XYZ file of C-alpha atoms in Angstrom:
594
model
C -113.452 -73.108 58.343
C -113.417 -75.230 61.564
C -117.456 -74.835 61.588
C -117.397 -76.447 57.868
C -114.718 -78.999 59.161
C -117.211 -79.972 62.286
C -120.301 -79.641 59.805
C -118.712 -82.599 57.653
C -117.007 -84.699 59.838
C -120.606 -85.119 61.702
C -122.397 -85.729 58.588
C -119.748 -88.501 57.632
C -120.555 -89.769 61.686
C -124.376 -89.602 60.523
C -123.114 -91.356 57.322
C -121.538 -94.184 59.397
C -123.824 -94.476 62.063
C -127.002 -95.075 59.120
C -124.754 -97.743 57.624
C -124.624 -100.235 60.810
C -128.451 -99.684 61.046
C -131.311 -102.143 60.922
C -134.695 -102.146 59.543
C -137.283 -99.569 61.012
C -141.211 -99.765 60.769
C -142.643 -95.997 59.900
C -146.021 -95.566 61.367
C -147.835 -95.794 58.083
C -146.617 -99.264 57.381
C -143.865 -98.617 55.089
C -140.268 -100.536 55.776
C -137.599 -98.748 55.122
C -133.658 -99.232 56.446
C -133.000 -96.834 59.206
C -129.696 -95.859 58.082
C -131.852 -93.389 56.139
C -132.460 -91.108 59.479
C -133.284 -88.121 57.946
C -135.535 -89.681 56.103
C -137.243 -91.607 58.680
C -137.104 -88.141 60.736
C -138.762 -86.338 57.705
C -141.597 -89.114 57.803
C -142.357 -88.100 61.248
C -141.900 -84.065 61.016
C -145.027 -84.565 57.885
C -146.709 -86.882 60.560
C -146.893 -85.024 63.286
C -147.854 -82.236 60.447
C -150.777 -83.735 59.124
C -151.949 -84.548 62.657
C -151.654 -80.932 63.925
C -153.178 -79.438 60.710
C -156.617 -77.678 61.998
C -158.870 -75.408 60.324
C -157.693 -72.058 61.737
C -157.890 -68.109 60.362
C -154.523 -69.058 58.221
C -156.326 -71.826 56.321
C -159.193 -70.111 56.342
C -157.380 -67.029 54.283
C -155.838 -69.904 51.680
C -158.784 -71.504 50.905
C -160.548 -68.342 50.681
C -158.038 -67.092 47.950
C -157.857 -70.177 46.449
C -162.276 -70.348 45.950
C -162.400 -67.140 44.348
C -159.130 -67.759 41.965
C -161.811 -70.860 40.508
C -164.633 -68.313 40.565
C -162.285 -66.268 38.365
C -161.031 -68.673 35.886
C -164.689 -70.049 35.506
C -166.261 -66.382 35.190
C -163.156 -65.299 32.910
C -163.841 -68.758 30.643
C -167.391 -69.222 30.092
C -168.725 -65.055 30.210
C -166.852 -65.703 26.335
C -170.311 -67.480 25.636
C -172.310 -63.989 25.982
C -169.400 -62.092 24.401
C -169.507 -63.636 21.344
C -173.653 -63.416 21.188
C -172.814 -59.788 21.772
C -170.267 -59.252 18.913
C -172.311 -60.697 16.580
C -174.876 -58.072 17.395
C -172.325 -55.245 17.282
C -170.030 -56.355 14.008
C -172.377 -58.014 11.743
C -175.960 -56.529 12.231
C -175.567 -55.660 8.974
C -175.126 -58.800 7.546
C -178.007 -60.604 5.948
C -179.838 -63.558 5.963
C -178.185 -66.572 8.380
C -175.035 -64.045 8.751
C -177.002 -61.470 10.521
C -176.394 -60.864 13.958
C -174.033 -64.025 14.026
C -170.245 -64.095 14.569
C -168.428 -65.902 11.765
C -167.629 -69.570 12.298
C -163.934 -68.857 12.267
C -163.755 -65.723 14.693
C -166.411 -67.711 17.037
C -163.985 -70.383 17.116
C -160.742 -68.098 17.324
C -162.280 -65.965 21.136
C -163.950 -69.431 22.399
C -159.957 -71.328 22.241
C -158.520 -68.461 23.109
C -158.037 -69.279 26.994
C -157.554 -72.741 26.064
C -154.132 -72.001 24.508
C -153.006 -69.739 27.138
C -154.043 -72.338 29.593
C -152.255 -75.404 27.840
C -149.377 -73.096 28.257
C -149.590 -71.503 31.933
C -150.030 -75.088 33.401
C -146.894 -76.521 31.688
C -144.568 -73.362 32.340
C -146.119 -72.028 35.498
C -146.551 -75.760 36.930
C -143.111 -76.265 36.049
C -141.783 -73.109 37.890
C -143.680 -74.128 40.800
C -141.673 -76.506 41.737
C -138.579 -74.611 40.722
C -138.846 -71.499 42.734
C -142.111 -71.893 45.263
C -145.445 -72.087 44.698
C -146.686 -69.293 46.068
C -144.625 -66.454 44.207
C -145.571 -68.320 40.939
C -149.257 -67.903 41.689
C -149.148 -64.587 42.305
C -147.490 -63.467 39.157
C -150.061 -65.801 37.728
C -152.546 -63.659 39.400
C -151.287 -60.461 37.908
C -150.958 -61.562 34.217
C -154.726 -62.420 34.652
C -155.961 -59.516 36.365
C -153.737 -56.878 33.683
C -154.812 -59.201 30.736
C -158.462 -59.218 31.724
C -157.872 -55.026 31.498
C -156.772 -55.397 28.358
C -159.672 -57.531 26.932
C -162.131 -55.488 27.790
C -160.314 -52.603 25.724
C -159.663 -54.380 22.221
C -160.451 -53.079 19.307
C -160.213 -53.210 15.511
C -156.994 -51.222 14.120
C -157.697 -48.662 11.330
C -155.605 -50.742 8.981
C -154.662 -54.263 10.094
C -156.089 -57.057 12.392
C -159.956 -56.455 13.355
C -161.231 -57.138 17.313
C -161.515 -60.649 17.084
C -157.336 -61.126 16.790
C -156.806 -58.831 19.114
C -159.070 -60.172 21.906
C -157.715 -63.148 20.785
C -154.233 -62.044 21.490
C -154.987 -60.672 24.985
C -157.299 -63.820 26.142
C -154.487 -66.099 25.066
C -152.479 -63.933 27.333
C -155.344 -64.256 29.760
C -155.253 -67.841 29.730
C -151.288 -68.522 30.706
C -152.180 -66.178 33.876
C -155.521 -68.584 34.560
C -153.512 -71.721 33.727
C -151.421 -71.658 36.422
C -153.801 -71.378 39.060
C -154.529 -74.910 38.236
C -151.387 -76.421 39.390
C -150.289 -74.118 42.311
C -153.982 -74.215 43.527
C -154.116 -78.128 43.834
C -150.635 -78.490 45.433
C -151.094 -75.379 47.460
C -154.776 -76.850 49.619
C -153.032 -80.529 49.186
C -149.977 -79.474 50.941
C -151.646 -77.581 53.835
C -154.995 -79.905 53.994
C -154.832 -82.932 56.679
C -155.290 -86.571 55.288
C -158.597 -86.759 56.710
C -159.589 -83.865 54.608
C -157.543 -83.496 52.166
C -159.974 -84.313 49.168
C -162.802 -82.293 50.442
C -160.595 -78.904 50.600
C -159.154 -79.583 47.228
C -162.657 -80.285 45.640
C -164.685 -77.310 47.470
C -162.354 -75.027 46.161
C -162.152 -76.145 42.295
C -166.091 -76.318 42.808
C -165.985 -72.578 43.197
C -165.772 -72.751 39.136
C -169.574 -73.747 39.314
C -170.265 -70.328 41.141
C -168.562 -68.840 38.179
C -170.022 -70.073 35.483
C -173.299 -69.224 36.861
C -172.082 -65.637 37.774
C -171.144 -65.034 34.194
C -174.996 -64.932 32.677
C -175.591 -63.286 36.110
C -173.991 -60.198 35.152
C -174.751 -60.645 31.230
C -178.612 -59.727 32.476
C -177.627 -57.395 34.580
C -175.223 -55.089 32.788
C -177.755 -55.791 29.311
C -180.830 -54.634 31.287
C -179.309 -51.517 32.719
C -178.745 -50.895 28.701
C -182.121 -52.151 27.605
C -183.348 -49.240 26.685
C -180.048 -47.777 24.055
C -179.817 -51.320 23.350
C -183.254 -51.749 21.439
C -183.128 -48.074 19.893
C -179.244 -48.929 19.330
C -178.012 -52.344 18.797
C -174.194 -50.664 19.100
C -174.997 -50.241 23.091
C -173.615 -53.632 23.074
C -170.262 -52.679 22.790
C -170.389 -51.206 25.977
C -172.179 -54.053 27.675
C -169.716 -56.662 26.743
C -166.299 -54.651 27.278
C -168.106 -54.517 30.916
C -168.971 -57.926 31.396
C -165.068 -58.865 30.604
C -163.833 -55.839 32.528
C -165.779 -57.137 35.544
C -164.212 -60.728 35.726
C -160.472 -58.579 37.174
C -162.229 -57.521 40.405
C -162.337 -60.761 42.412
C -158.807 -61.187 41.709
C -157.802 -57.454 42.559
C -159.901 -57.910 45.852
C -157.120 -60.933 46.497
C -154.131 -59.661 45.107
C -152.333 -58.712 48.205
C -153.260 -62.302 50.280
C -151.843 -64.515 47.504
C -148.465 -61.952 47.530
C -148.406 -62.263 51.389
C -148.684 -66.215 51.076
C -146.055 -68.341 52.286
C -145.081 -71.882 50.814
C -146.436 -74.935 53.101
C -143.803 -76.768 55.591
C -143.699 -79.663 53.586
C -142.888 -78.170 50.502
C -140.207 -76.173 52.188
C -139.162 -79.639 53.780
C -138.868 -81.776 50.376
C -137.011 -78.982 48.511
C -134.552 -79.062 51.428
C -134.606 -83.115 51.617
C -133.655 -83.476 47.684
C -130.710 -80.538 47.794
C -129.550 -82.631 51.254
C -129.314 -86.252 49.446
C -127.886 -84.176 46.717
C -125.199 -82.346 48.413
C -124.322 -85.644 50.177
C -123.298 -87.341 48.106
C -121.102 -84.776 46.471
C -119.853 -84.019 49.805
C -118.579 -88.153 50.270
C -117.296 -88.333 46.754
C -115.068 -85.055 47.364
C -113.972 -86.197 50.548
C -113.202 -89.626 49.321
C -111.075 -87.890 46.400
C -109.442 -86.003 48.917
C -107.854 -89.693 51.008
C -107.142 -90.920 47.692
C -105.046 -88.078 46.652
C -103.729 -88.466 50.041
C -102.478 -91.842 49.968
C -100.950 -91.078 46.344
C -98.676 -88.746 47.781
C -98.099 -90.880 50.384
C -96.987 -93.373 48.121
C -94.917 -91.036 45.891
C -93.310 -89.511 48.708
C -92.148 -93.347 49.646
C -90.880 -93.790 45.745
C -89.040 -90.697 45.445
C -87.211 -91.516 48.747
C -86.360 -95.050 47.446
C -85.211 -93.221 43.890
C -82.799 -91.364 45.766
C -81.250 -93.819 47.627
C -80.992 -95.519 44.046
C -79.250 -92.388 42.966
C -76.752 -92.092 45.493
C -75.657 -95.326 44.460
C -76.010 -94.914 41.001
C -72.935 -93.334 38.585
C -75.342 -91.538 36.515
C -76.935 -87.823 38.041
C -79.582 -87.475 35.196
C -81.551 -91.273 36.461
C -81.720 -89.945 40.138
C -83.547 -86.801 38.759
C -85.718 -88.690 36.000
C -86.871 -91.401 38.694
C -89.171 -88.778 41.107
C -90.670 -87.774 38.212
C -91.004 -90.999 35.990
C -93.258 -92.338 39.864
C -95.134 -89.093 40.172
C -96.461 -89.290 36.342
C -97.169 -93.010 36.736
C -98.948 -92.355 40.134
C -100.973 -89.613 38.972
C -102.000 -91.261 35.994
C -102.863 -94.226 38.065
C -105.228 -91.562 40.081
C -106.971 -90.075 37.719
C -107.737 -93.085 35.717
C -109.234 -94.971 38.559
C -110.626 -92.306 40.723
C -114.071 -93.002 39.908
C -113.915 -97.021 40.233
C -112.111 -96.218 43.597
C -114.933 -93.673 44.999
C -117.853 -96.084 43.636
C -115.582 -98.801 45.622
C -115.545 -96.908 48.512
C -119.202 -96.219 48.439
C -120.611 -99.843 48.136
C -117.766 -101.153 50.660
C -119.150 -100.084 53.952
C -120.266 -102.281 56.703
C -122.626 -105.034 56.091
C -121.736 -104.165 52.295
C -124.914 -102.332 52.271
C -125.224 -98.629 52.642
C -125.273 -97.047 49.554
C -126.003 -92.589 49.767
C -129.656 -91.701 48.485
C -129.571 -89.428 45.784
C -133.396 -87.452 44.501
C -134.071 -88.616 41.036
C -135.164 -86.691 38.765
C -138.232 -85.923 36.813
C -136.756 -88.066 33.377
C -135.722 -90.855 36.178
C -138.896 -90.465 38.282
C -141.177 -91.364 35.640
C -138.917 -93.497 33.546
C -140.103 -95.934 35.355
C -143.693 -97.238 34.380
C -145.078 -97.601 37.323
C -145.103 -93.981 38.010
C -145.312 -93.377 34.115
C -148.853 -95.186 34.082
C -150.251 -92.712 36.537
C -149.026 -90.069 34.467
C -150.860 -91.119 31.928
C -154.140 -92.652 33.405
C -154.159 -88.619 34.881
C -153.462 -87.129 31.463
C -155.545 -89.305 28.898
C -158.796 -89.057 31.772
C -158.752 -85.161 31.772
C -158.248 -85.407 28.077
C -160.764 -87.153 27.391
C -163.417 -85.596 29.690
C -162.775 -82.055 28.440
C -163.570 -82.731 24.772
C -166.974 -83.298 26.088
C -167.330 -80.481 28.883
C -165.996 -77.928 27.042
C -167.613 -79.229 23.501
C -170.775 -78.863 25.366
C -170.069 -76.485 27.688
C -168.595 -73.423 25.518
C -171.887 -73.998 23.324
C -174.630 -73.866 25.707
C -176.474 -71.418 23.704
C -176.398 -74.628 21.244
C -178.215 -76.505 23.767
C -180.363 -73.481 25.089
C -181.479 -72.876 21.646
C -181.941 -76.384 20.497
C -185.018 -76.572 23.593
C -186.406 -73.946 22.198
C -185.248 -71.081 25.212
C -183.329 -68.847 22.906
C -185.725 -67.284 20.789
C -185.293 -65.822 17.298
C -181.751 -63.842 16.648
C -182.881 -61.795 13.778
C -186.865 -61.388 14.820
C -186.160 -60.586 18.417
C -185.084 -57.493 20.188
C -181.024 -58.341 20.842
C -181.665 -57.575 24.803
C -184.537 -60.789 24.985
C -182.180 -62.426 23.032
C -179.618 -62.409 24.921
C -181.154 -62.249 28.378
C -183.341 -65.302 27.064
C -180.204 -67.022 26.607
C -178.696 -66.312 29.920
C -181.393 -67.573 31.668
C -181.667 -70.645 29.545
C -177.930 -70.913 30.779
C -178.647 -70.459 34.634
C -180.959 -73.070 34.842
C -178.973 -75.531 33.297
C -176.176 -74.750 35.541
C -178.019 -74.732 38.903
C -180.138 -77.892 37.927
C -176.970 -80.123 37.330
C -173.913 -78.171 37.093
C -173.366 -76.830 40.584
C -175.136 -79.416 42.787
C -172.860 -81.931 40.314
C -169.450 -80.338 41.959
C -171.040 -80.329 45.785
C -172.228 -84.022 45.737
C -168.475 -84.303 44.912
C -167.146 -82.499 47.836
C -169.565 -84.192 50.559
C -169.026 -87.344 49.209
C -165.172 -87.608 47.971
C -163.740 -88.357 51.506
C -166.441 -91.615 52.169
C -166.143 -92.766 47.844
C -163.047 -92.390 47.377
C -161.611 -90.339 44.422
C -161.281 -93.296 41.852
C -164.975 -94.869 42.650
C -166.642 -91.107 41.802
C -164.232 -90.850 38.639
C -165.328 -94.634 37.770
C -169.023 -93.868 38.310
C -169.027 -90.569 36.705
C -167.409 -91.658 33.452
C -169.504 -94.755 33.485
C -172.830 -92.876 34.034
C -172.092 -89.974 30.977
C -170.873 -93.077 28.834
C -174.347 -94.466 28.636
C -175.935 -90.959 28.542
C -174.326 -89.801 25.741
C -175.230 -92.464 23.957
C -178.617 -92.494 24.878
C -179.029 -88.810 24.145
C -176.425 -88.963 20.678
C -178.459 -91.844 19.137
C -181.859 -90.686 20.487
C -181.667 -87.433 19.542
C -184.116 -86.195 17.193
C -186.534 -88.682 18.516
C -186.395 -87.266 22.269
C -186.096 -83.351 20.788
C -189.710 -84.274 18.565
C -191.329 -86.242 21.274
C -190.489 -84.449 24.932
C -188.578 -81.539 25.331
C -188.506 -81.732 29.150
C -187.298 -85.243 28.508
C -184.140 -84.013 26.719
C -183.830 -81.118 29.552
C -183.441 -84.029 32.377
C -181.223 -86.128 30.007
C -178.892 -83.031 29.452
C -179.239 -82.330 33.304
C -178.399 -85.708 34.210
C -174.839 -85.383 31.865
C -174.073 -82.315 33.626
C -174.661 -83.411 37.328
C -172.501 -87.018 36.285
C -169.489 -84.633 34.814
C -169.080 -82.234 37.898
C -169.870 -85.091 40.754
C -167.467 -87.248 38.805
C -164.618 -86.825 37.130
C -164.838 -83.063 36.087
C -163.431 -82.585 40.297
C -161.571 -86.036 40.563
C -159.318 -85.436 37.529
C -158.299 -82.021 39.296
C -158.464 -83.575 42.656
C -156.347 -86.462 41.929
C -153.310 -85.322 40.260
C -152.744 -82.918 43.701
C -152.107 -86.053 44.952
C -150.472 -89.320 43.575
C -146.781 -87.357 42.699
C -144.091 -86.657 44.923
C -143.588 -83.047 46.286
C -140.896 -82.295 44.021
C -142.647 -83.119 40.722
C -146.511 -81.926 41.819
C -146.990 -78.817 40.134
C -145.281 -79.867 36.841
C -147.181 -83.475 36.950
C -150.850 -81.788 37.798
C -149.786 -78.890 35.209
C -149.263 -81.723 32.730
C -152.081 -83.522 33.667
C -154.052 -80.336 33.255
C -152.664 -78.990 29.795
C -153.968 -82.564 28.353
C -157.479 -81.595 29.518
C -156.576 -78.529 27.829
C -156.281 -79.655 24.863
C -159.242 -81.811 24.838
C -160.508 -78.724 24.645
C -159.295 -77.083 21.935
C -160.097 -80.593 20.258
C -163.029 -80.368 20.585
C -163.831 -76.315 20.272
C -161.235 -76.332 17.192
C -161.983 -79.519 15.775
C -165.234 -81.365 16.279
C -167.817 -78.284 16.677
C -166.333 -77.178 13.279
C -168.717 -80.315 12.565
C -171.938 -79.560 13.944
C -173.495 -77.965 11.100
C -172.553 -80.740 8.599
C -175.617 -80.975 7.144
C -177.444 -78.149 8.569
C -177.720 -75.927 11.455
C -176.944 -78.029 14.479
C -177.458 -81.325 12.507
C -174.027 -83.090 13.285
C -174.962 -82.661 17.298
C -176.194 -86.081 17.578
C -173.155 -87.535 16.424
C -170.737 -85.514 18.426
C -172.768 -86.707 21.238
C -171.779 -90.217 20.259
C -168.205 -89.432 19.680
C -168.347 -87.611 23.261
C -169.549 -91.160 24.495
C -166.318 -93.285 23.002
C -163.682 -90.651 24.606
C -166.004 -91.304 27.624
C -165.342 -94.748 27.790
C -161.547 -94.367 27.413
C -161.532 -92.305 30.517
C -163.387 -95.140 32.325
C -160.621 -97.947 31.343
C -157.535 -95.510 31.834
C -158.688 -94.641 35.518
C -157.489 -98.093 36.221
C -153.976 -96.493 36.250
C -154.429 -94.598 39.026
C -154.111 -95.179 42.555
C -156.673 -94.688 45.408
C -155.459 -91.836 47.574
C -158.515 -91.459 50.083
C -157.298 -91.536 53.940
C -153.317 -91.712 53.087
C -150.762 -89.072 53.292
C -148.949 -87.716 50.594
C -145.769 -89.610 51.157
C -147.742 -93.266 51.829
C -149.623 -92.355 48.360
C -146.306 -92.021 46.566
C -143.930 -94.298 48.554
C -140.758 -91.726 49.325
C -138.565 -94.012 49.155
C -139.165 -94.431 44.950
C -137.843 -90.871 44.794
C -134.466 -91.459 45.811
C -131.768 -94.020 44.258
């Protein structure tokens, strides 16, 4: 009890002392009133934090983990590409004419959004919980879900009466994707909260451009795993089934290989620090109001003390017995009432009427009060509606290479050649197109992001695939007739613009421009709009590309990539530039308190 007493009698002292306070410079450039000292002492602690943050084993270890959970995700997303290639082989060989060897529109569609969903939904829950309950426990239950998910995939199969293998690997890759979708979140705020300001954007982008190691792994292993069946495969087109259960079941070992790091990670200091920060403004508040309660209810029974005293001196020298006893209690219910009706106009009074009339306790808004406010709401957005509208293209283009591979003539034949060439054709076709823009796309990014600037390489990139697309969308046929290594660069040129542009920034910068409290759930939001960009444009406007024959609507989705290309470019605007700042000069602390 007496520690409790001293506890709160020296944070009213700390109260009192903050109120006579003047002005105080931080070191960033920021003015803020030093009667906010813990405040000002926070600003310091993540100062002298940023400073002293060096590349050592321990960040080593996180960045590590964090790199291969990308080269997961990617390997996990994109091997669906071969899958379904292989499916069609397996489940309709029988089929005939167009049919043969080809997945149905509607299952194709069903396996390729699969990890979409899930991943709409893992970055809004998991993102969320982040920030509840620490980042790091949250990502490695995210972790687990994959890996046991992943398992499951690989084993799904057709029930003898009810749903056939494409709803059930659809079930277990949605399930996939929630696991996968949080990485996204915890992954940005967990290498932005332990990176230093000076490199800060080249951490976060080298590890989301692990993904480009992944999606080149994926065909990787498709030729290897087919080849060692090459043989069963062309006497047996049903080898397949084992090939592709393998090339799923394969995509859980990277994360096994880092289960036990991510359980034995610890949150970073100044996540640890806000969360503590928030629940202090929080609790002091409540703490003043109770204690201001308390002199209130003090000085009422003060005062009806002081009545009933004068009521019995009234009764002694009244004739009548029954008005001395009425008169106490007549003051005390009149008093009372009195207290209770103006207890909160007397604690607000109490609160605004300290010295200098201006000391006012902070209390941490929250997220509904945060970004009720459009200045923060615009960021939001510009975050939101730029990953949006990037992912209808990368994933429109992306989960369809073999579109793209096929349409330059790599693929070969599905029903005239042996389903091994076929597919390892295809695979190839994909590794080339991937090493040729893809990955040196995402590494131009990291060796350039900290001297750009995240905004300038989003500006440029967005710019640069607006013109593209519409180059290659209205110029289609004429380039495909006239130079086929002329399309090749074209398509190169989009796919080196989306990943050193704003395929990295658009994960890069949501890591950064919220406050520590709302991070995960604002990048999680920010990433479940890209999200479902892509199931736009998987669910909705590749339904379209055989209007008119096979492949014939690609031109015009090419356009239509173009105009949600340009809307990224204009709502970048919204967003602040967060190259050399800290994460509390980016945000301005003081807008999360009121």
């Amino acid at each position: 009890m007496n520690n409790s007493q001293n506890n709160n009698a020296g944070a009213v002292a700390d109260i009192s002392e903050a109120a006579d306070s003047k002005p105080h410079n931080y070191s960033s450039g920021v003015d803020i009133d030093e009667r906010d000292r813990d405040l000002l002492q926070r600003q310091n602690e993540l100062e002298e934090l940023d400073s002293d943050t060096k590349t050592n084993w321990e960040m080593i270890k996180k960045l590590t983990v964090c790199g291969v959970a990308f080269f997961n995700d990617a390997y996990d997303m994109f091997a669906i590409n071969i899958v379904a290639m292989m499916l069609g082989f397996v489940y309709y060989n029988d089929a005939e004419g167009s049919a043969k060897n080809t997945v149905p529109k509607k299952w194709d569609t069903l396996i390729k959004i699969a990890v979409q969903i899930g991943c709409l939904l893992g970055q809004l829950v998991l993102g969320r919980l982040g920030d509840k309950i620490g980042r790091t426990t949250v990502y490695a239950a995210s972790l687990m879900i994959a890996i046991i998910t992943t398992v499951a995939s690989a084993f799904s199969s057709s029930m003898v009466k009810g749903i056939n293998v494409f709803v059930v690997l659809f079930i277990w890759r949605v399930l996939l994707g929630f696991g996968i979708g949080g990485d996204y979140p915890l992954t940005a705020t967990i290498v932005s909260e332990y990176a230093s300001v000076h490199n800060r954007g080249k951490m976060i982008s080298a590890v989301f451009s692990c993904q480009g190691f992944g999606n080149v792994a994926a065909p990787i292993v498709g030729i290897i795993v087919t080849a060692c069946f090459k043989s069963g495969i062309d006497k047996d087109v049903l080898y397949l089934d084992y090939v592709w259960r393998i090339i799923i079941g394969i995509g859980c070992i990277p994360g096994v290989c880092t289960l036990y790091w991510r359980l034995t990670m610890e949150d970073s200091k100044r996540f640890q620090m806000e969360t503590a920060k928030a629940a202090a403004a929080n609790a002091d508040e409540d703490m003043l109001r109770e204690k201001l309660l308390a002199k209130q209810q003090f000085d009422v029974g003060a005062h009806i003390e002081a009545k009933s005293g004068n009521a019995s001196s009234s009764s002694r020298r009244s004739s009548s017995g029954l008005e001395a006893e009425k008169a106490p209690f007549t003051a005390t219910q009149s008093m009372v009432g009195m207290a209770e009706k103006h207890n909160g106009a007397i604690v607000e009074e109490e609160q605004q009427q300290q010295p200098n009339g201006e000391f006012r306790i902070r209390r941490a808004k929250t997220f509904a009060q945060y970004f009720g406010e459009w200045r923060h709401l615009k960021v939001l957005l510009g975050t939101s509606i730029a990953w949006f509208a990037l992912d209808v293209a990368f994933y429109g283009i992306n989960l369809n290479s073999s579109i793209v591979i096929e349409a330059i003539g790599f693929a070969g034949h599905i029903t005239e050649d042996k389903p091994s060439k076929y597919i390892i054709r295809n695979c190839l076709g994909s590794i080339i197109i991937n090493l040729l823009g893809s990955v040196p796309g995402y590494w131009i990014s990291v060796f350039t992001i900290e001297k750009l600037g995240r905004k300038r390489i989003q500006l440029m990139g967005f710019a640069a695939l607006t013109i593209l697309y519409i180059v290659i969308g209205f110029a289609y046929h004429k380039i495909l007739d006239k130079s086929i290594p002329g399309f090749v660069v074209l398509f190169t040129l989009a796919q080196l613009f989306q990943n050193f542009g704003p395929n990295v920034t658009t994960f890069v910068i949501p890591g950064e421009v919220f406050p520590t409290r709302f991070r995960a759930t604002a990048h999680g939001i920010s990433a479940a709009a890209g999200k479902l960009g892509a199931i736009v444009a998987q669910g909705g406007f590749m339904q379209l590309k055989d209007r008119g024959g096979k492949n014939a609507f690609i031109d015009h989705l090419l356009e239509i990539f173009a105009l949600f290309m340009l809307i990224g470019f204009f709502v970048t605007f919204w967003i602040p530039e967060s190259k050399g700042k800290t994460l509390e000069e980016i945000c301005d602390e003081r807008e999360e308190y009121y």
